[in-house]
Every structure is written in C-alpha cells, then in structure tokens.
Amino acid sequence: MAMLETSLDRWALRWALAWVFGWALFCVVTPIEVGFDVLHYHIQDGWSALNGRLERDLAPSGMHSYFNPVSHMITQALIETFPAAIVSFLLGALQAAILIPLYLLCRRVLVSVGHEHRISALLLALAGFFNYAMLTVTASIRVDHWSAGLFILALLVLVPKDGAPADWKRAGVAAFLVGLSAGLKLTSVIHVAGIAAAILVAVPGLRGRLQAAAAAGVAGLSGILLTGGWWMWKLWTVVGNPVFPMANGVFRSPFGPLENFRDERTPAQSIWDVLFYPVNAASRPYNEFGTTWMQDLPIAFFYIAILILGWVGYRTYRDNEQGAEVPPRALLTVFAGAFATLTVWFPLFMVGRYAMSVWMVSPLVFAATLLLIWPALREPRRALGWFGGMLAVCVISANVVQLRRLPVPDMWGPYIQVEVPSSVDFQNAEVIFTGPYPSSFLAAYLPESATFMFTQTQGWADGAERALKQMVRQRIDTSNGPFVAVMVDVGSDEGSDALPVIFSRLRGELGLVADRKACGDFVTSVDNEQAHWIACPLVKAD
C-alpha cells in the first residue's frame, strides 16, 4: 500500500492515462447499450440535425425530436465516421476521464478534514464512479454523464488546492461549466441550483458573494447560450418555443398544448418518497431500469451524511462559546451543491441518471463527515477497510440493473448495421414511425428523399404530443403519398404492441390501411429473438 500511495503521487499522470485507456478498452469489448432512448431519439435527433431535417420532417421521434441535439450530433458524427470499436473507445475514454476530477475533489476535501491519504481518495472516487447510473451509460451513446462530469469539475474549481476560499473568478468558471451542461440538456437545470448553493458557501463575505453571484449569472448564461443558444433560436423560429416541448404554457407554440407539460410518472409523490428513496426502488410506481432496492443504496451514504452534519452543526452551535470547530468550507461546498441539486431534482424528475453527480459525491461526503466525528478513522489501515468496504457496496449495487445490450457483429464495421427491405419502396415516401416501441433510428438508414413523421408513441407523452399528432393527420390528409409505416413486430397478436392493434389504429386515427403480406423485414444488428422491425406500405382507406 505504501508503494501505491507513493506512485499515486509520483506517477499520477501515468495512472490517469492507464485508467482512461483501460476503461476505454473495456467499453470496446462490452456489448453496446441499445435501450429505448437510444433507438427512439438519440440516433435520429443527431442525424436529423446534421442533415438539416427539422423543417422537413414532422417529429419522427415525437416530442423528443425537439430536444437539443448537440450531444447527439457529436455521437452520430462519430458513428458515421468511425467503426464501432473506435466509437466505443472514444466515448469510453471520455467517460473514464470523469474519474480524474472526481479523484482530485476527493483528495482536496479529505485534506481539508485532516486525512492526507491518496489511496482513500482513490477508493472514494471509484466508489462514486461505480454507480448504477454511470454503468447504464457505459458502452452507450447516451451522455448523461457529461452533465455530471461538468458539475464535478465545477465543484473542483470551487475547492482550490491550497485550501483558500473561492473568489468571484472561480465562481464564474464554475457557473460557466454548469451553464454548458444546462444548455446541453435541460434536465441539467438541477445543477444550476446546486452550483448556486455551492458558490454561496465557497465564497465568503457578503460583498464577495454578491460579486460571485453577478459573475456566475453572466458566465452561466454564456455557457447555456454556447451549447444551447443556437438550438433555442432554431426552435423559436421553427416552432415558436425555444425550449419546446417544455414551458408551452408560457410560449404557446401551435406545435404543442397550451399548457406546461412534464412527465408525471417520475417526480416524488409524497415526503415518504423522498425520505425512503435509498431503499424504495422496488416499490416506486415508476423505476426507469430495475425493481431492486439495491440500485440506490449509495445515496444512503449522503442521507447519513446529512444526519451527521446536522449533529455537528448542533454541537457547534451549542458549544460555540468554547470555540467548537466548524466543518471545513471544502466539505460544506460539495455538500451544499449536492443537497441543492437533490432538492430541485425530487419534485422535478427523480430519474437517477439526471442526478448522477450526487451519486458520485455521496461516498466522499459521507466519508468526510465521518472523519469529522471519528478522528481514529484517519489511521490508514482503518480508512482502507472502511472505504474499501464502501467501494464494494457501490460496485455491487451498481450491477443490479438490467439493460438491453447486444454485441456489435463486427468491431471494425458500423456501430449499428441495418439492411433495408428491398420489397418496400422508400423513395419520396411519407414514412410513419408507429407503435409503442422505438423505430425512428432507422431514418438514418433510409433514402434522403423520404419524409418522416410519427404516431402511436408511449401513452405518457400524449400530453405533449396531441397537437403534433393532429399535424401529422393534416399532413397525411393533404398528401398523395406513397405512405410507409415502420414498426416493431413482437410476434404476437394480442396487446397494444401487436401488429393487428397497430394496423387498426393506423386506420382509425390516420385513415391508412396496411396489408401484412406486403410488409418487408429489416435486418439490423439490434434485432433479437423477441422483436424485429418491419416496413409496411399503406394506402388511404376508401
């Protein structure tokens, strides 16, 4: 252990490069994640933006067609440029790099509480990195961890290496980083609250905080405009709402209902959902990935830290006349950032991926607060046992979520392989992606002359998509076709996802008739035994 401690100091860059390279190689050999969101809008949105399709197509991925596509443009550009192995390697390297600022943050906070032990910092950083949300974006083109990484980097900026308080310049840089995150993905708005709280703690004095707030406001807005401004302007000019489909009660775009929309499945329904969040995953009405209580167990570390800091705060207030020690500013800065992030996240989203950053700092905050009240934990062997145990808990709980993953058929071939049915003519066709399962990723593999739209998506999105569906019906009524429906065939004749049900709804809602015998099968690298994609020519009902 002494050798590892020394090498982390002397050869830090070598360790960092070895970690990034090793994790990137791991991502290359890991089956890629091809879950609902990837096939529903991540590929299509990136392809659409790169090819200027927003004005031509009509919501091929439903309301998700209007989300900021910058990150999807980056991943789609990689997919179109490099073979699968290089795509996974580059995205894996970027994911692995997040551990570096997390380790440095752990190091600085631990030093502030009197524990100058690099192995402890590494164990806690790894414990934070190995959370279930991070593993769901491993070997994936989903990029929620980009937002988490920017927030971790922003917290690092607010915790200087020399232990000095942050100033308005650091506040501006931190806010700019979070602004980049918020502009990239609107759900990162939770980190705006987090960094605001962290800045108020990190910068001392009323005047200093006022200066920091002003700098953070300007810098944060600049970050938002840099990554999201052009898309906001695009949406404003095309649909009349810069954040469509959100906040349409304010902007009143004709593309959506004239009221604000949000996914009502996910937010906390009561205070009990919040208080028991670390262990109630199996009993929640909605859980994005799994049903095991273990997936959120690491967040319990943060809950315990809240209790410890509350007790420390009470003790400090009680013993103030005796000069009781106040928790260090570095620890309080990280705690405030995570706490404010959760405070906004619970009523808005309660989807773990969005608050991945809190999972990442929870082991650190718990360990640092424990060191405050238990100085004996600073002894290296005892710390190794405790923090190693925490890492084990995090690794185990991170591996309980099941995802739809499939191996790439050829590492040096395309990231996703698609063979279009030759029996169906897509040239100049009006292609409708339909059914409850995602199909719009196939737009990137169909002729450029085709036009794309949607119908029959997930029921929870109906509130945001009613007007869009009416516009699809109007476009079909005024078009002479030809029409083609693309959908998933699950091999069943019963249920909302069965072909007879989908065909019936196409006729009832759009006046289009399909003949199963005329349908052609796609052959893709994301097919499985339960489902594959088909294309069916459509004609208008008499």
PDB file of N, CA and C in Angstrom, residues 20 74-75 159 207 241 246 300 338 390 451 468 492 512:
ATOM      1  N   VAL A  20      -7.774   5.613 -18.095  1.00  0.00           N
ATOM      2  CA  VAL A  20      -8.589   6.021 -19.241  1.00  0.00           C
ATOM      3  C   VAL A  20      -8.467   5.001 -20.375  1.00  0.00           C
ATOM      4  N   ILE A  74     -22.725  14.956 -31.923  1.00  0.00           N
ATOM      5  CA  ILE A  74     -21.346  14.503 -31.707  1.00  0.00           C
ATOM      6  C   ILE A  74     -21.267  12.980 -31.818  1.00  0.00           C
ATOM      7  N   THR A  75     -22.171  12.294 -31.123  1.00  0.00           N
ATOM      8  CA  THR A  75     -22.126  10.826 -31.164  1.00  0.00           C
ATOM      9  C   THR A  75     -22.483  10.298 -32.550  1.00  0.00           C
ATOM     10  N   VAL A 159     -13.188  24.457  -5.017  1.00  0.00           N
ATOM     11  CA  VAL A 159     -12.411  23.940  -3.882  1.00  0.00           C
ATOM     12  C   VAL A 159     -10.924  24.009  -4.254  1.00  0.00           C
ATOM     13  N   ARG A 207     -20.033  40.936   0.399  1.00  0.00           N
ATOM     14  CA  ARG A 207     -19.580  41.571  -0.835  1.00  0.00           C
ATOM     15  C   ARG A 207     -19.035  40.541  -1.815  1.00  0.00           C
ATOM     16  N   ASN A 241     -41.187  28.215 -29.749  1.00  0.00           N
ATOM     17  CA  ASN A 241     -40.902  27.963 -28.336  1.00  0.00           C
ATOM     18  C   ASN A 241     -39.448  27.504 -28.230  1.00  0.00           C
ATOM     19  N   MET A 246     -41.227  21.867 -23.596  1.00  0.00           N
ATOM     20  CA  MET A 246     -41.429  22.349 -22.237  1.00  0.00           C
ATOM     21  C   MET A 246     -41.915  23.806 -22.254  1.00  0.00           C
ATOM     22  N   ALA A 300     -27.739   6.388   0.137  1.00  0.00           N
ATOM     23  CA  ALA A 300     -27.914   6.334   1.588  1.00  0.00           C
ATOM     24  C   ALA A 300     -26.709   6.940   2.300  1.00  0.00           C
ATOM     25  N   ALA A 338     -24.525  19.272  -3.711  1.00  0.00           N
ATOM     26  CA  ALA A 338     -25.287  18.029  -3.868  1.00  0.00           C
ATOM     27  C   ALA A 338     -26.679  18.149  -3.260  1.00  0.00           C
ATOM     28  N   MET A 390     -16.926   0.481   1.425  1.00  0.00           N
ATOM     29  CA  MET A 390     -17.869   1.353   0.718  1.00  0.00           C
ATOM     30  C   MET A 390     -17.780   1.133  -0.783  1.00  0.00           C
ATOM     31  N   THR A 451     -39.674  11.382 -46.297  1.00  0.00           N
ATOM     32  CA  THR A 451     -40.055  12.336 -45.255  1.00  0.00           C
ATOM     33  C   THR A 451     -40.574  11.535 -44.073  1.00  0.00           C
ATOM     34  N   LEU A 468     -49.064  17.672 -32.166  1.00  0.00           N
ATOM     35  CA  LEU A 468     -48.192  17.097 -33.188  1.00  0.00           C
ATOM     36  C   LEU A 468     -48.916  15.990 -33.962  1.00  0.00           C
ATOM     37  N   SER A 492     -46.662 -11.227 -31.780  1.00  0.00           N
ATOM     38  CA  SER A 492     -47.860 -11.526 -31.003  1.00  0.00           C
ATOM     39  C   SER A 492     -49.073 -10.892 -31.665  1.00  0.00           C
ATOM     40  N   LEU A 512     -55.305   5.128 -42.814  1.00  0.00           N
ATOM     41  CA  LEU A 512     -54.359   4.405 -43.651  1.00  0.00           C
ATOM     42  C   LEU A 512     -54.487   2.900 -43.400  1.00  0.00           C
TER      43      LEU A 512
END
